[in-house]
């Protein structure tokens, strides 16, 4: 799915706003994410740290889990906003792959400048998924 310029702007801005709600007193690395689902809905998340590492949760997974918990499992795009345009961690890549291997990923910095546009498949080539599990 190719995002329109308006969709990119809206998704990145939603991730920027979510980043403002991050709880990162230890790393000081705040992250916001916004996922766009097949229905056109946007779900956001922020990273939440915990003194008992690794009990925190990444922004990307918070956003995906919010979408899934509301019955939205068709992830079409995700915007991730960090101070420096950082990419999702491995665990987040795996979760994104579960719900949208071809979803577009927008990586943006704190100003909203998009530094990369790629797919989840680009981030996680040869991903493990349902196809790899034995079927009865």
Short mmCIF file of C-alpha atoms in Angstrom, two decimals:
data_model
loop_
_atom_site.label_atom_id
_atom_site.label_comp_id
_atom_site.label_asym_id
_atom_site.label_seq_id
_atom_site.Cartn_x
_atom_site.Cartn_y
_atom_site.Cartn_z
CA UNK A 1 0.00 0.00 0.00
CA UNK A 2 1.47 3.31 -1.06
CA UNK A 3 0.66 6.01 1.45
CA UNK A 4 -0.49 9.42 0.27
CA UNK A 5 1.39 12.51 1.39
CA UNK A 6 -1.50 13.36 3.73
CA UNK A 7 -1.43 9.87 5.27
CA UNK A 8 2.31 10.16 5.87
CA UNK A 9 1.88 13.54 7.53
CA UNK A 10 -1.02 12.34 9.69
CA UNK A 11 0.71 9.13 10.74
CA UNK A 12 4.02 10.80 11.60
CA UNK A 13 2.25 13.54 13.55
CA UNK A 14 0.27 10.93 15.51
CA UNK A 15 3.55 9.19 16.38
CA UNK A 16 5.13 12.51 17.37
CA UNK A 17 2.22 13.23 19.70
CA UNK A 18 2.44 9.73 21.19
CA UNK A 19 6.17 10.21 21.79
CA UNK A 20 5.29 13.08 24.11
CA UNK A 21 3.58 10.57 26.40
CA UNK A 22 6.56 8.19 26.66
CA UNK A 23 7.86 7.19 30.07
CA UNK A 24 11.63 6.80 29.68
CA UNK A 25 13.31 8.04 32.87
CA UNK A 26 16.20 5.57 32.56
CA UNK A 27 17.26 5.61 28.91
CA UNK A 28 15.87 9.09 28.16
CA UNK A 29 15.14 7.67 24.68
CA UNK A 30 11.50 8.45 24.02
CA UNK A 31 9.68 6.72 21.19
CA UNK A 32 6.24 7.23 19.68
CA UNK A 33 4.54 4.96 17.18
CA UNK A 34 1.37 5.08 15.15
CA UNK A 35 -0.10 2.22 13.14
CA UNK A 36 -2.60 2.56 10.32
CA UNK A 37 -4.95 -0.37 9.89
CA UNK A 38 -6.88 -1.63 6.90
CA UNK A 39 -10.02 0.09 8.17
CA UNK A 40 -8.23 3.45 8.13
CA UNK A 41 -8.00 3.68 11.92
CA UNK A 42 -4.82 4.90 13.62
CA UNK A 43 -3.59 3.48 16.93
CA UNK A 44 -0.71 5.00 18.86
CA UNK A 45 1.75 3.92 21.49
CA UNK A 46 4.68 5.25 23.50
CA UNK A 47 7.53 3.38 25.11
CA UNK A 48 7.15 2.70 28.83
CA UNK A 49 10.25 1.81 30.85
CA UNK A 50 10.49 0.15 34.22
CA UNK A 51 13.25 0.09 36.83
CA UNK A 52 13.11 -3.70 36.66
CA UNK A 53 14.62 -4.16 33.21
CA UNK A 54 13.37 -5.57 30.83
CA UNK A 55 9.83 -5.11 32.10
CA UNK A 56 9.19 -2.11 29.86
CA UNK A 57 7.46 -2.10 26.51
CA UNK A 58 8.33 -0.51 23.17
CA UNK A 59 6.07 2.04 21.51
CA UNK A 60 5.60 -0.05 18.38
CA UNK A 61 4.27 -3.04 20.29
CA UNK A 62 2.02 -0.84 22.44
CA UNK A 63 0.44 0.58 19.26
CA UNK A 64 0.04 -2.84 17.60
CA UNK A 65 -1.37 -4.42 20.76
CA UNK A 66 -3.87 -1.58 21.09
CA UNK A 67 -5.02 -2.12 17.49
CA UNK A 68 -5.29 -5.90 17.91
CA UNK A 69 -7.12 -5.60 21.23
CA UNK A 70 -9.75 -3.58 19.37
CA UNK A 71 -10.12 -6.17 16.63
CA UNK A 72 -7.85 -4.49 14.07
CA UNK A 73 -5.28 -7.00 12.84
CA UNK A 74 -4.56 -5.70 9.34
CA UNK A 75 -1.59 -3.35 9.83
CA UNK A 76 -0.96 -1.34 6.67
CA UNK A 77 1.64 1.18 7.88
CA UNK A 78 3.55 2.27 10.95
CA UNK A 79 5.35 5.49 11.78
CA UNK A 80 8.07 5.47 14.41
CA UNK A 81 9.36 8.74 15.82
CA UNK A 82 12.51 8.99 17.93
CA UNK A 83 15.01 11.73 18.63
CA UNK A 84 17.25 10.51 15.80
CA UNK A 85 15.02 8.45 13.49
CA UNK A 86 15.92 5.09 15.06
CA UNK A 87 14.48 1.83 13.77
CA UNK A 88 12.32 -0.70 15.66
CA UNK A 89 14.06 -3.35 17.74
CA UNK A 90 14.00 -7.02 16.74
CA UNK A 91 11.05 -7.91 18.97
CA UNK A 92 8.98 -5.10 17.47
CA UNK A 93 9.94 -6.16 13.96
CA UNK A 94 8.68 -9.66 14.70
CA UNK A 95 5.36 -8.36 16.08
CA UNK A 96 4.91 -6.07 13.07
CA UNK A 97 5.62 -9.02 10.76
CA UNK A 98 2.85 -11.03 12.40
CA UNK A 99 0.25 -8.43 11.43
CA UNK A 100 1.62 -6.76 8.31
CA UNK A 101 4.74 -8.09 6.61
CA UNK A 102 4.17 -5.75 3.66
CA UNK A 103 3.22 -2.76 5.84
CA UNK A 104 5.06 0.44 5.08
CA UNK A 105 7.38 1.69 7.83
CA UNK A 106 8.17 5.37 8.24
CA UNK A 107 11.14 6.28 10.40
CA UNK A 108 11.19 9.91 11.50
CA UNK A 109 13.13 12.12 13.87
CA UNK A 110 11.81 14.40 16.58
CA UNK A 111 11.00 17.14 14.06
CA UNK A 112 8.89 14.76 11.99
CA UNK A 113 11.44 14.54 9.18
CA UNK A 114 11.09 11.10 7.58
CA UNK A 115 14.53 9.55 7.11
CA UNK A 116 13.44 6.17 5.75
CA UNK A 117 10.46 4.51 4.07
CA UNK A 118 10.59 0.76 3.79
CA UNK A 119 8.49 -2.31 4.53
CA UNK A 120 8.41 -4.61 7.54
CA UNK A 121 9.77 -7.29 5.22
CA UNK A 122 12.76 -5.02 4.48
CA UNK A 123 13.36 -4.67 8.23
CA UNK A 124 12.99 -8.39 8.89
CA UNK A 125 13.95 -10.46 5.85
CA UNK A 126 13.17 -14.18 6.04
CA UNK A 127 10.91 -13.57 9.01
CA UNK A 128 9.51 -16.42 11.07
CA UNK A 129 5.76 -16.72 10.80
CA UNK A 130 2.77 -19.03 10.53
CA UNK A 131 4.21 -20.57 7.36
CA UNK A 132 7.08 -21.96 9.45
CA UNK A 133 4.90 -23.81 11.93
CA UNK A 134 3.70 -27.36 11.33
CA UNK A 135 0.07 -27.59 10.27
CA UNK A 136 -2.12 -30.59 11.17
#
